[in-house]
PDB file of C-alpha atoms in Angstrom:
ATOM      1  CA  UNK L 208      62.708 -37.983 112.086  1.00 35.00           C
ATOM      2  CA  UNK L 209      59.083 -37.612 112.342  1.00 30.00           C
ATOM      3  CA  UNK L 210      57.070 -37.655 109.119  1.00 30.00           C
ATOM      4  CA  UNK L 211      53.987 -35.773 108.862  1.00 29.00           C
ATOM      5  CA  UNK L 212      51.700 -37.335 106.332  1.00 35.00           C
ATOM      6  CA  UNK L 213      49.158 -34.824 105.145  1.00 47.00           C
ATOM      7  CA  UNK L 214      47.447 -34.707 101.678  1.00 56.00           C
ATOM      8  CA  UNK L 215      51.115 -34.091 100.183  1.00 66.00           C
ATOM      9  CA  UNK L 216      54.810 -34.471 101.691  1.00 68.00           C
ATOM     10  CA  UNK L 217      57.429 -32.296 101.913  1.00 72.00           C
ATOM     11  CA  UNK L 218      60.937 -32.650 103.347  1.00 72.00           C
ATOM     12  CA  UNK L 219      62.136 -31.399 106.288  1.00 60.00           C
ATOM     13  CA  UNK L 220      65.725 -30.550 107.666  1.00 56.00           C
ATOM     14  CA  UNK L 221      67.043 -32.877 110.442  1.00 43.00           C
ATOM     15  CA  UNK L 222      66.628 -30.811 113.880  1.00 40.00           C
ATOM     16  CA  UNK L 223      67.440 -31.762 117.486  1.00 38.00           C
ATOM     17  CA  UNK L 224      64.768 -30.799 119.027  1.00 36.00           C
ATOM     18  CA  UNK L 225      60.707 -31.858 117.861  1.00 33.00           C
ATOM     19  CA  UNK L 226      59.627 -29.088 116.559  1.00 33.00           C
ATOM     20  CA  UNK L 227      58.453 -29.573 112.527  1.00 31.00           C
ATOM     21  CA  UNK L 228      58.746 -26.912 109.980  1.00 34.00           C
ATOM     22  CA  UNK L 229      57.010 -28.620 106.898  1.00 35.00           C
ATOM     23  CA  UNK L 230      53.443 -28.004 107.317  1.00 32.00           C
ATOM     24  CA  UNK L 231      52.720 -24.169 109.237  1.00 34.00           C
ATOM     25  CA  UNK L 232      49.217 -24.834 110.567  1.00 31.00           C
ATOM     26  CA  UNK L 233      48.578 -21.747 112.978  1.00 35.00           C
ATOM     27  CA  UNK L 234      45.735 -22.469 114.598  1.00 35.00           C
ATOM     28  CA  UNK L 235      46.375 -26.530 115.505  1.00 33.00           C
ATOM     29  CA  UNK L 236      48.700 -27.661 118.189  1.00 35.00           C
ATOM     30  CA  UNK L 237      50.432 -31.069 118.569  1.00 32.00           C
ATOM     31  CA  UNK L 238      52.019 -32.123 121.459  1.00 36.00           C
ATOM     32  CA  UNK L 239      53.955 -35.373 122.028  1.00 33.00           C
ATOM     33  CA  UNK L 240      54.690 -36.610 125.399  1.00 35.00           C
ATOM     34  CA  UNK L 241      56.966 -39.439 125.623  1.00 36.00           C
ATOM     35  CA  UNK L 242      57.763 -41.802 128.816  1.00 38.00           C
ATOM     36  CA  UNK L 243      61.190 -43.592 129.707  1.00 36.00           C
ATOM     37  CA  UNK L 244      59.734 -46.928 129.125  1.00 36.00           C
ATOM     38  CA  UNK L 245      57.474 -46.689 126.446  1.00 37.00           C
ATOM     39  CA  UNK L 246      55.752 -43.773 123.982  1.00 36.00           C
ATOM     40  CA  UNK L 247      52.852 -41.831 125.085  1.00 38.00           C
ATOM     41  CA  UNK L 248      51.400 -39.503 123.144  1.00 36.00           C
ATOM     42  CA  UNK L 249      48.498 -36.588 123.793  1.00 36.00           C
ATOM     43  CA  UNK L 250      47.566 -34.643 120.612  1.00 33.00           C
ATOM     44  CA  UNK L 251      44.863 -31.958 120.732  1.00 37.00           C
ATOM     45  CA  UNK L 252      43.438 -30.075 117.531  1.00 38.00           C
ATOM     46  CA  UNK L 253      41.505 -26.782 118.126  1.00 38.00           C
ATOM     47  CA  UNK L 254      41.776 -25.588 114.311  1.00 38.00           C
ATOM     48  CA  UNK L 255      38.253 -26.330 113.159  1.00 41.00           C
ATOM     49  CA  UNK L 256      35.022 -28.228 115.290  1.00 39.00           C
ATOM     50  CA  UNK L 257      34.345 -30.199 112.514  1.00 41.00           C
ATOM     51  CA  UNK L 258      38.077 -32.070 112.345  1.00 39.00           C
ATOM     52  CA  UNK L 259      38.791 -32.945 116.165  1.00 34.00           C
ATOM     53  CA  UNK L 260      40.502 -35.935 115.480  1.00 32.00           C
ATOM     54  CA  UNK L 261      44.191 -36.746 115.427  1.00 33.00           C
ATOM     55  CA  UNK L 262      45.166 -39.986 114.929  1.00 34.00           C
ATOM     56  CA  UNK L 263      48.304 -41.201 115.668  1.00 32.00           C
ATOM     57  CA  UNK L 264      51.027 -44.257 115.438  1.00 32.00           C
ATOM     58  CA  UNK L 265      54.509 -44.346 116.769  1.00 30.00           C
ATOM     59  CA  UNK L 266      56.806 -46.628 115.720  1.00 33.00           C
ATOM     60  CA  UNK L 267      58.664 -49.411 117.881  1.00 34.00           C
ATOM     61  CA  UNK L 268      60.817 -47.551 120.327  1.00 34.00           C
ATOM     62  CA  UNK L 269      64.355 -47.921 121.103  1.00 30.00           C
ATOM     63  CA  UNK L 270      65.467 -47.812 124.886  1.00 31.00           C
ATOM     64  CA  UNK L 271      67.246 -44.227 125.448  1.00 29.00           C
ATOM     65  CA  UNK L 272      66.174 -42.664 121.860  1.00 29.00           C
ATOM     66  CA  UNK L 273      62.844 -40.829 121.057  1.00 25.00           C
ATOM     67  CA  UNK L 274      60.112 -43.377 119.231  1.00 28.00           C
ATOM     68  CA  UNK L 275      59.821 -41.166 115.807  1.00 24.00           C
ATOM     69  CA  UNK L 276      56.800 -42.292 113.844  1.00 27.00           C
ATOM     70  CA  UNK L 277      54.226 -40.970 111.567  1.00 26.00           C
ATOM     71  CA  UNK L 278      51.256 -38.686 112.214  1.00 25.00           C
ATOM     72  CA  UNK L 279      48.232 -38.082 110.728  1.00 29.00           C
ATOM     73  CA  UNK L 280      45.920 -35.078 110.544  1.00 31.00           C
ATOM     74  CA  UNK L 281      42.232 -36.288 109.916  1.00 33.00           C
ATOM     75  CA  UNK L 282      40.509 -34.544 107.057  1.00 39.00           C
ATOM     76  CA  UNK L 283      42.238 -31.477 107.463  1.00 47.00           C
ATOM     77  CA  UNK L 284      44.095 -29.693 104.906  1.00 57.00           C
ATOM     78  CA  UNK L 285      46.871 -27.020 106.048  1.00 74.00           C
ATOM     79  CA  UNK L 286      46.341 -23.276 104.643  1.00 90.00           C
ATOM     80  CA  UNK L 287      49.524 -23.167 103.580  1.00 94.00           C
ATOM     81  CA  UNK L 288      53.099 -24.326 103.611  1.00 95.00           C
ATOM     82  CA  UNK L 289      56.809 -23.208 104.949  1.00 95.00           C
ATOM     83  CA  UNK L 290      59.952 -23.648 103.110  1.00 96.00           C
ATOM     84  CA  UNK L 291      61.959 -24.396 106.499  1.00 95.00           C
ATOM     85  CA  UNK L 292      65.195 -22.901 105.735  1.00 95.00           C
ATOM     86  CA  UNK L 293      64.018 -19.553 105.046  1.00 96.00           C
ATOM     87  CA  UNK L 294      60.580 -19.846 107.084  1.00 96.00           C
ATOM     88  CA  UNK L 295      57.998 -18.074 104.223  1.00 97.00           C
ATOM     89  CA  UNK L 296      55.007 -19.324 103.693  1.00 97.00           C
ATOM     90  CA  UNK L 297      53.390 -20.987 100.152  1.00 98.00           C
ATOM     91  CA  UNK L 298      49.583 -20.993  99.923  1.00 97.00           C
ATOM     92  CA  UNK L 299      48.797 -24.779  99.883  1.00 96.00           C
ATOM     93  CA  UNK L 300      46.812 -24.139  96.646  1.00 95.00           C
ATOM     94  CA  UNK L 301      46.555 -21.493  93.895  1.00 94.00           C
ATOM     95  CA  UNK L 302      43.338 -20.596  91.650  1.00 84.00           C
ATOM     96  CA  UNK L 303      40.805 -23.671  91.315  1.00 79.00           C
ATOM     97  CA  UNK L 304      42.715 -27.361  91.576  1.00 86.00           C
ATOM     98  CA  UNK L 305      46.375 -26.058  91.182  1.00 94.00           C
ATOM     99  CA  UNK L 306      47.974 -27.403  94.379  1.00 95.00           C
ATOM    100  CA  UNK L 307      51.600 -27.064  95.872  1.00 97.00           C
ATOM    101  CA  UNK L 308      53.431 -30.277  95.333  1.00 96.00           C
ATOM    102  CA  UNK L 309      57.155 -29.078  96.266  1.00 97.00           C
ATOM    103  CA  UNK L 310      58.932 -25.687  97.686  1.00 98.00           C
ATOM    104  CA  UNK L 311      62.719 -24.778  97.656  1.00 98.00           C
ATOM    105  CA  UNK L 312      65.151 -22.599  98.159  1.00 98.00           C
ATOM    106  CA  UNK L 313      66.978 -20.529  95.166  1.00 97.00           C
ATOM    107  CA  UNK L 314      70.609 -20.117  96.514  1.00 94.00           C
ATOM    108  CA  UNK L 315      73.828 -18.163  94.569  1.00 90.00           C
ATOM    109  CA  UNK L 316      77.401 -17.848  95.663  1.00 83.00           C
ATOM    110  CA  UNK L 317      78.477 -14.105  96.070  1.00 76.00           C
ATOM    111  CA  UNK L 318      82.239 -13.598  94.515  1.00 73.00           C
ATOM    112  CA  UNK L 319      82.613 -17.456  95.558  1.00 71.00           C
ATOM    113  CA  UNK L 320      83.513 -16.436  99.171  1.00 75.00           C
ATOM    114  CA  UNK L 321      79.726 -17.416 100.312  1.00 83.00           C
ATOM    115  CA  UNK L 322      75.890 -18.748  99.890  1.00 89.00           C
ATOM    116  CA  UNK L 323      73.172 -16.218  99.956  1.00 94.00           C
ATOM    117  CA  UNK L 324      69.466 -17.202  99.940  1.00 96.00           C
ATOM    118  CA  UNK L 325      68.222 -15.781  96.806  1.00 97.00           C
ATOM    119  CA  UNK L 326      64.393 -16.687  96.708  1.00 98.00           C
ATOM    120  CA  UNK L 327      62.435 -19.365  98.004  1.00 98.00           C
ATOM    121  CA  UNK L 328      59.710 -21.307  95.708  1.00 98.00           C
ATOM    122  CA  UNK L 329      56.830 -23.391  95.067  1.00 98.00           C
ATOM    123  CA  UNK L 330      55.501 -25.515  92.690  1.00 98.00           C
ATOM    124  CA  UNK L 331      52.345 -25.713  91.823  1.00 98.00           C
ATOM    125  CA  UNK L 332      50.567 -28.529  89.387  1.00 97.00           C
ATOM    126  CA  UNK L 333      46.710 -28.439  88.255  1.00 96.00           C
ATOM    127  CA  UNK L 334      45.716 -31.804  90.200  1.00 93.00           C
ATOM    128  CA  UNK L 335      43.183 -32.597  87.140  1.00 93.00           C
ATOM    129  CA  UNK L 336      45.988 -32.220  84.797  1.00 94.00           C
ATOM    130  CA  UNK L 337      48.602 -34.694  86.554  1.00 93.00           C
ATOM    131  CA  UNK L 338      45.986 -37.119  87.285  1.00 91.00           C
ATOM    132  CA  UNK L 339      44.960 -37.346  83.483  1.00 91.00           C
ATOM    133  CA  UNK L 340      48.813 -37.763  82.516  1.00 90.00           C
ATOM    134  CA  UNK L 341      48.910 -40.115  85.248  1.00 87.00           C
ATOM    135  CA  UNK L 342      45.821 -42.349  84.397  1.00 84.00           C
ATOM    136  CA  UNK L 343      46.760 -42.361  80.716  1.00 86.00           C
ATOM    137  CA  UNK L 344      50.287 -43.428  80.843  1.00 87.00           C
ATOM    138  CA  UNK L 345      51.277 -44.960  84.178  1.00 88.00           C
ATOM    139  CA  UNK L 346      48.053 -46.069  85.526  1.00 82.00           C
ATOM    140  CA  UNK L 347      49.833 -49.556  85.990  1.00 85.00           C
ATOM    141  CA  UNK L 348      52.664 -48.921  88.077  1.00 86.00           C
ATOM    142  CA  UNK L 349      52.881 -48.157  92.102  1.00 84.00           C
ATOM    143  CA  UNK L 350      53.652 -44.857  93.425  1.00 81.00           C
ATOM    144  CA  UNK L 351      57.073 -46.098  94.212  1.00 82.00           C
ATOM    145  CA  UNK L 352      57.716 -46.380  90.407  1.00 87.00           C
ATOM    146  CA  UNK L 353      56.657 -43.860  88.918  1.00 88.00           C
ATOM    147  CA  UNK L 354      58.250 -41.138  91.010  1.00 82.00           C
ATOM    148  CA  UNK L 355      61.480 -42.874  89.811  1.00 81.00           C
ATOM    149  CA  UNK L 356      60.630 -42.760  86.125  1.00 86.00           C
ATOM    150  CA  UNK L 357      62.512 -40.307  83.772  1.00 88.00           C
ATOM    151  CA  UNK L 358      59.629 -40.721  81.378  1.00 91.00           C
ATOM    152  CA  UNK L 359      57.667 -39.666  83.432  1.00 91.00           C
ATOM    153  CA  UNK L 360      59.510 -36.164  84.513  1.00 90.00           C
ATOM    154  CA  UNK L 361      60.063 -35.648  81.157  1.00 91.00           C
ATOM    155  CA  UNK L 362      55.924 -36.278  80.284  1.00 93.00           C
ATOM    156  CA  UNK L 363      55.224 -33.408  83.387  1.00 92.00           C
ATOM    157  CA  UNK L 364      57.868 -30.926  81.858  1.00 92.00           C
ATOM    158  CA  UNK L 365      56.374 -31.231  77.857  1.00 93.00           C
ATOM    159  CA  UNK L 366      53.210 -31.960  78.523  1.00 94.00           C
ATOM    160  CA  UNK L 367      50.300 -29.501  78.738  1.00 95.00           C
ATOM    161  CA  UNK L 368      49.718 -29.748  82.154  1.00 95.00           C
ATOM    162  CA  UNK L 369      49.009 -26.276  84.089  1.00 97.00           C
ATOM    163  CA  UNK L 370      51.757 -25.288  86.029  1.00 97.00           C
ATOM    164  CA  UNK L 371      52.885 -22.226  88.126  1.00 98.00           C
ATOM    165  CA  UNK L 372      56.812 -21.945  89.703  1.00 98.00           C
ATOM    166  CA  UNK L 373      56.107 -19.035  92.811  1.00 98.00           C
ATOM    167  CA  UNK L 374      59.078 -17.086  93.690  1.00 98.00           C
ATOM    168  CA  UNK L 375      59.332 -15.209  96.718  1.00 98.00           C
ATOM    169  CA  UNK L 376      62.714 -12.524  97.041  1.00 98.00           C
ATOM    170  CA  UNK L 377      64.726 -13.470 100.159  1.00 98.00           C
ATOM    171  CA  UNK L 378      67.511 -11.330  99.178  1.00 96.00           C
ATOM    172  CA  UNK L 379      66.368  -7.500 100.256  1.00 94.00           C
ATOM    173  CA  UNK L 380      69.469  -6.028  98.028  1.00 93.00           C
ATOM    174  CA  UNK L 381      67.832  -8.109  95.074  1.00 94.00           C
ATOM    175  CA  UNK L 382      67.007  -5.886  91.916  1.00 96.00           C
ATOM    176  CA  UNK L 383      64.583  -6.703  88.732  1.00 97.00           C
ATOM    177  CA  UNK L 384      68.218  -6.173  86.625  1.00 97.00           C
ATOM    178  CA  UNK L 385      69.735  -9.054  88.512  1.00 95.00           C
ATOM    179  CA  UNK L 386      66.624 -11.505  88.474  1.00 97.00           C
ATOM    180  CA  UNK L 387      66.750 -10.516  84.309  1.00 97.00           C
ATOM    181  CA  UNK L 388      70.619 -11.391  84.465  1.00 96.00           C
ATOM    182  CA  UNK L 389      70.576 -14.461  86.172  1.00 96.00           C
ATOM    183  CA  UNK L 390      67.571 -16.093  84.059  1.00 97.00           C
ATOM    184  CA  UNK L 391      69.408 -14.554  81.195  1.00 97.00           C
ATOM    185  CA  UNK L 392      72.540 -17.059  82.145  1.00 96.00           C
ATOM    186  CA  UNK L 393      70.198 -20.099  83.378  1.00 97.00           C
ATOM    187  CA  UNK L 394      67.302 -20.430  81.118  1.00 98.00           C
ATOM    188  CA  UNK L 395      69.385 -19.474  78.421  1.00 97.00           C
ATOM    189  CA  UNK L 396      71.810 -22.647  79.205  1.00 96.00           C
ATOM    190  CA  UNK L 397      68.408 -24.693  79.138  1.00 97.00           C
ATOM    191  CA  UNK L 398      67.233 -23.463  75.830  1.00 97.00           C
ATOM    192  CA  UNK L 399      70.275 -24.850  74.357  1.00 96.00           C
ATOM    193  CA  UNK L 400      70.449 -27.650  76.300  1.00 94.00           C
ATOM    194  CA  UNK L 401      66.659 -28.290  75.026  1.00 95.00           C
ATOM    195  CA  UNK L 402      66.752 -26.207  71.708  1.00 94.00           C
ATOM    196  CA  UNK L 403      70.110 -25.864  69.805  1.00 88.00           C
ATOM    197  CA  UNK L 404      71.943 -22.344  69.940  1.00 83.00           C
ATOM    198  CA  UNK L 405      69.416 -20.352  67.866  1.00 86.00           C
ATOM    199  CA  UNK L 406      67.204 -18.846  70.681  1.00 94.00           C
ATOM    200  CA  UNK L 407      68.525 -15.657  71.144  1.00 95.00           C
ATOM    201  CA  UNK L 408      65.105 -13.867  69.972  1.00 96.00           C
ATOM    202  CA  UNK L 409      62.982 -16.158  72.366  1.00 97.00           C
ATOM    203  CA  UNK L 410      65.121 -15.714  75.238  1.00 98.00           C
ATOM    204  CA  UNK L 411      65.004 -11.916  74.630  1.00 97.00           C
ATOM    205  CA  UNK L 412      61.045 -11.929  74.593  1.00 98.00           C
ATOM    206  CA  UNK L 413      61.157 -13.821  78.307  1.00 98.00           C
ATOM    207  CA  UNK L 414      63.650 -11.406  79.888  1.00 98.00           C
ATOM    208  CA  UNK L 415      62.309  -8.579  78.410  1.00 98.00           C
ATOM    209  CA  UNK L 416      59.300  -8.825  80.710  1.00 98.00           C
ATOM    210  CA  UNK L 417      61.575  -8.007  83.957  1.00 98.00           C
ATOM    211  CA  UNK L 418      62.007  -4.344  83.167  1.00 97.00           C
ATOM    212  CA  UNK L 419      63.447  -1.982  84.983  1.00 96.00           C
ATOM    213  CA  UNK L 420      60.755   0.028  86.594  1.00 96.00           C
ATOM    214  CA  UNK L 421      59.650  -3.287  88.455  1.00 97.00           C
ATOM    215  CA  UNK L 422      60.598  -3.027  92.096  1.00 95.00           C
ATOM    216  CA  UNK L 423      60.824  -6.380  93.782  1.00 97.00           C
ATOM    217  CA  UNK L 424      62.007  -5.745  97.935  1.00 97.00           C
ATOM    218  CA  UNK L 425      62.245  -8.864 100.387  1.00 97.00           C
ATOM    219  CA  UNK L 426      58.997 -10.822  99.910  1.00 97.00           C
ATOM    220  CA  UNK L 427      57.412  -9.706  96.698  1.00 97.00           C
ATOM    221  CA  UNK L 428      56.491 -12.460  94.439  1.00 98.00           C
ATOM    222  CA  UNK L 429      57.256 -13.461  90.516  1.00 98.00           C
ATOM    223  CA  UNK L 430      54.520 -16.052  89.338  1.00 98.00           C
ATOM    224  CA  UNK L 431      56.168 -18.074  86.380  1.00 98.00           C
ATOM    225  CA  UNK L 432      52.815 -19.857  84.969  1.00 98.00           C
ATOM    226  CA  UNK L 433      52.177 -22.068  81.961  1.00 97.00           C
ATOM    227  CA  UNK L 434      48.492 -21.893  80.990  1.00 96.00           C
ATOM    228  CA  UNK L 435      47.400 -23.747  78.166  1.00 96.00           C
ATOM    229  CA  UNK L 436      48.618 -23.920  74.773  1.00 97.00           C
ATOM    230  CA  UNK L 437      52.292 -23.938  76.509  1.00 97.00           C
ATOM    231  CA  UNK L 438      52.073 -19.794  76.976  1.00 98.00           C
ATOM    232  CA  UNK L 439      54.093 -18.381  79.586  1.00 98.00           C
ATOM    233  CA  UNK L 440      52.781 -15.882  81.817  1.00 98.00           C
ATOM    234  CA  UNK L 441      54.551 -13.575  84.056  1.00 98.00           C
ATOM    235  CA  UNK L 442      53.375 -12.004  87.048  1.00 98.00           C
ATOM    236  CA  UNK L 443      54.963  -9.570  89.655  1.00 98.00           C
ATOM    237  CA  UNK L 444      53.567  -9.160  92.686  1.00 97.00           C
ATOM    238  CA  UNK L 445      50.445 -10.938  91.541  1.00 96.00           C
ATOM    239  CA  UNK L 446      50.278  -7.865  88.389  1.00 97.00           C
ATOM    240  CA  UNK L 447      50.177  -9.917  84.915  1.00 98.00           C
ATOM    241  CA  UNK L 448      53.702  -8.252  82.814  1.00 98.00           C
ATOM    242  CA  UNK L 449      53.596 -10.707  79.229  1.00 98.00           C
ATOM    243  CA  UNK L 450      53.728 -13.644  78.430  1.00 98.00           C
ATOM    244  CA  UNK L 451      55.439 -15.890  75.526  1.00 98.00           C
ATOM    245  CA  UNK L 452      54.060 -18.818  74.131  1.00 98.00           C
ATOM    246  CA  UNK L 453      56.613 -21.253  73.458  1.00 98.00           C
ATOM    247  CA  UNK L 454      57.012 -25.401  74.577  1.00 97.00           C
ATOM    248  CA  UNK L 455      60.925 -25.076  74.669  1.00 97.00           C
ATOM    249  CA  UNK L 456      60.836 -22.022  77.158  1.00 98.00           C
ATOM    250  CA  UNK L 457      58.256 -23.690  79.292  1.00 98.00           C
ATOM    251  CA  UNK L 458      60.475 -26.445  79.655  1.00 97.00           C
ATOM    252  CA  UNK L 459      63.750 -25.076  79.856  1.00 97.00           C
ATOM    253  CA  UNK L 460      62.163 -22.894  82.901  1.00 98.00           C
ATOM    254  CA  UNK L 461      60.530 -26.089  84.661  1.00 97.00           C
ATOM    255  CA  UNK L 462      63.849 -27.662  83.915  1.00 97.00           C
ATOM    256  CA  UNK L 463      65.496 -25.440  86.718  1.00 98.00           C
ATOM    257  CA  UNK L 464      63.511 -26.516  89.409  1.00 98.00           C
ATOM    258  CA  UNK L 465      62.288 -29.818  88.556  1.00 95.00           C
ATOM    259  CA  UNK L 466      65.178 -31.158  85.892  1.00 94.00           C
ATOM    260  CA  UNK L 467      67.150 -34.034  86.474  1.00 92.00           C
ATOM    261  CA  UNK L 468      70.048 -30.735  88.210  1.00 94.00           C
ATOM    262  CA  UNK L 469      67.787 -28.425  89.778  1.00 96.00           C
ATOM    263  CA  UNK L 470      68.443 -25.928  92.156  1.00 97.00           C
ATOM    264  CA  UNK L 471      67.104 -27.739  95.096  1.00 97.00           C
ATOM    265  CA  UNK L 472      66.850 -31.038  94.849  1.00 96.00           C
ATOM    266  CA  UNK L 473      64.265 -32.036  97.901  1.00 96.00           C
ATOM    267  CA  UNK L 474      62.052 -29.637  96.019  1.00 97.00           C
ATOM    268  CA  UNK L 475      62.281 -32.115  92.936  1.00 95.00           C
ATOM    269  CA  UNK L 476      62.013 -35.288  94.965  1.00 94.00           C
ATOM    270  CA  UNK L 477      58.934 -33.321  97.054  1.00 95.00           C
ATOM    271  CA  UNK L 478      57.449 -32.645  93.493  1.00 95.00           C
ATOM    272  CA  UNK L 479      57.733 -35.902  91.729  1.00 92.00           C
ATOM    273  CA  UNK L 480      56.475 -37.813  94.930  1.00 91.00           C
ATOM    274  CA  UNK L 481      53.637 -35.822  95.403  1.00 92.00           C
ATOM    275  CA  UNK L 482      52.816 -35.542  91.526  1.00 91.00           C
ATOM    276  CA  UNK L 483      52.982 -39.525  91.599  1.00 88.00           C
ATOM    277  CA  UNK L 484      50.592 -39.775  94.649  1.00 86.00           C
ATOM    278  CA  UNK L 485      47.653 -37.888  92.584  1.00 80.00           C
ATOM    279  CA  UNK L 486      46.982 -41.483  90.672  1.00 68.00           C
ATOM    280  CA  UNK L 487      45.848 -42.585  93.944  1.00 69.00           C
ATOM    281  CA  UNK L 488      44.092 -39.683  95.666  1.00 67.00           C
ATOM    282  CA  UNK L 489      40.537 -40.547  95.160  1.00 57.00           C
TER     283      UNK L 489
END
């Protein structure tokens, strides 16, 4: 498979043909041509005059199979970013230095006879933040390591690092009472998981915010962000609706998409690679 190494990685779905679905950069256009005896490759970038360069490296080829390697795009940094199995897009980076480090997909079985694609999502970290958590604790170990450390997912989900979890409906037949229901079930498993039984009153104050009135059709957004001080706002369709300030609901929400059992598990391993390559993005 190729891998595309921009500023951050993301997975991608095995496919049999070449096309890539990580990265969507509209306006750039990469074409590989490759021989019967060995690779050749022509790449041509008309995004921007000031980043004209491609550069390139294919691997060792094997005789009757495609040479996958890696490329890179020179000083160029993609508008925005496509969860592949749903195809909607992420903005690559969200108010001053939060950037996307992961996207997923949110999927629930209907009367256990099938999957449905609920909601497709990003996560976003505040680069300064990470890098400070980062530099102060782990500042010693490779990349390699510290993507691997439970510490250290446990240090992203307390700590007061700036976060925002982007949803965007898939589902057209979704309704505000079901997104309130299904949080209701799953962040309320967290807070005990995190917090003891006794939460009743804060996991009422967080579902609360969905009320009724809200319409959300196929590609509105929720915005699930934890500003400073470990408050909890909620946005829909990019309109502010509350927020609760609390360090076990924070967590027990990151917990879903990030946790050691999230709901999409390249989305964690996209999130705590590219969190762990911030110590060394100068």
């Amino acid at each position: 498979m190729v891998s595309f190494r921009f500023p951050f990685s993301f997975s991608q779905p095995p496919r049999a043909t070449s096309s890539f679905s990580g990265f969507s950069i509209s306006a750039v256009a990469v074409s590989v041509t490759v021989g019967a005896a060995a690779a050749g490759a022509a790449i041509a970038a008309s995004r921007n005059p000031n980043h004209p360069i491609v550069e390139w490296a294919l691997s060792s080829h094997r005789s009757s199979l495609l040479p996958w390697g890696s490329i890179t795009l020179a000083d160029s940094t993609p508008e925005s970013v496509v969860e592949p199995k749903t195809g909607f897009s992420f903005p690559a980076s969200i108010g001053d230095s939060r950037r996307l480090l992961g996207v997923g997909l949110r999927k629930k079985s209907l009367l256990g006879l099938k999957n449905i694609d609920v909601y497709a999502f990003g996560v976003y970290a505040d680069c300064d933040d990470v890098k400070k958590l980062v530099g102060d604790k782990y500042a010693n170990l490779p990349a390699s390591e510290i993507r691997g450390n439970k510490a250290f997912m446990d240090d992203l989900m307390e700590s007061d690092i700036k976060m925002t979890i982007r949803l965007q409906i898939v589902y057209g037949k979704l309704n505000i009472r079901s997104v309130r229901n299904a949080f209701q079930e799953s962040v309320g498993n967290r807070l005990k998981k995190f917090g003891g039984s006794d939460n009743n009153e804060l996991l009422q104050s967080f579902t609360s915010l969905f009320k009724d009135e809200y319409k959300i059709p196929r590609n509105s957004t929720i915005d699930l962000t934890k500003e400073p001080g470990h408050v909890l706002c909620v946005a829909i369709e990019g309109n502010h609706v509350g927020s609760v300030q609390s360090q076990l609901l924070c967590r027990s929400i990151l917990d879903l998409y990030i946790g050691e059992e999230p709901f999409d598990k390249n989305a964690r391993e996209d999130f705590l690679d590219n969190a762990a390559s911030l110590a060394f993005d100068n």
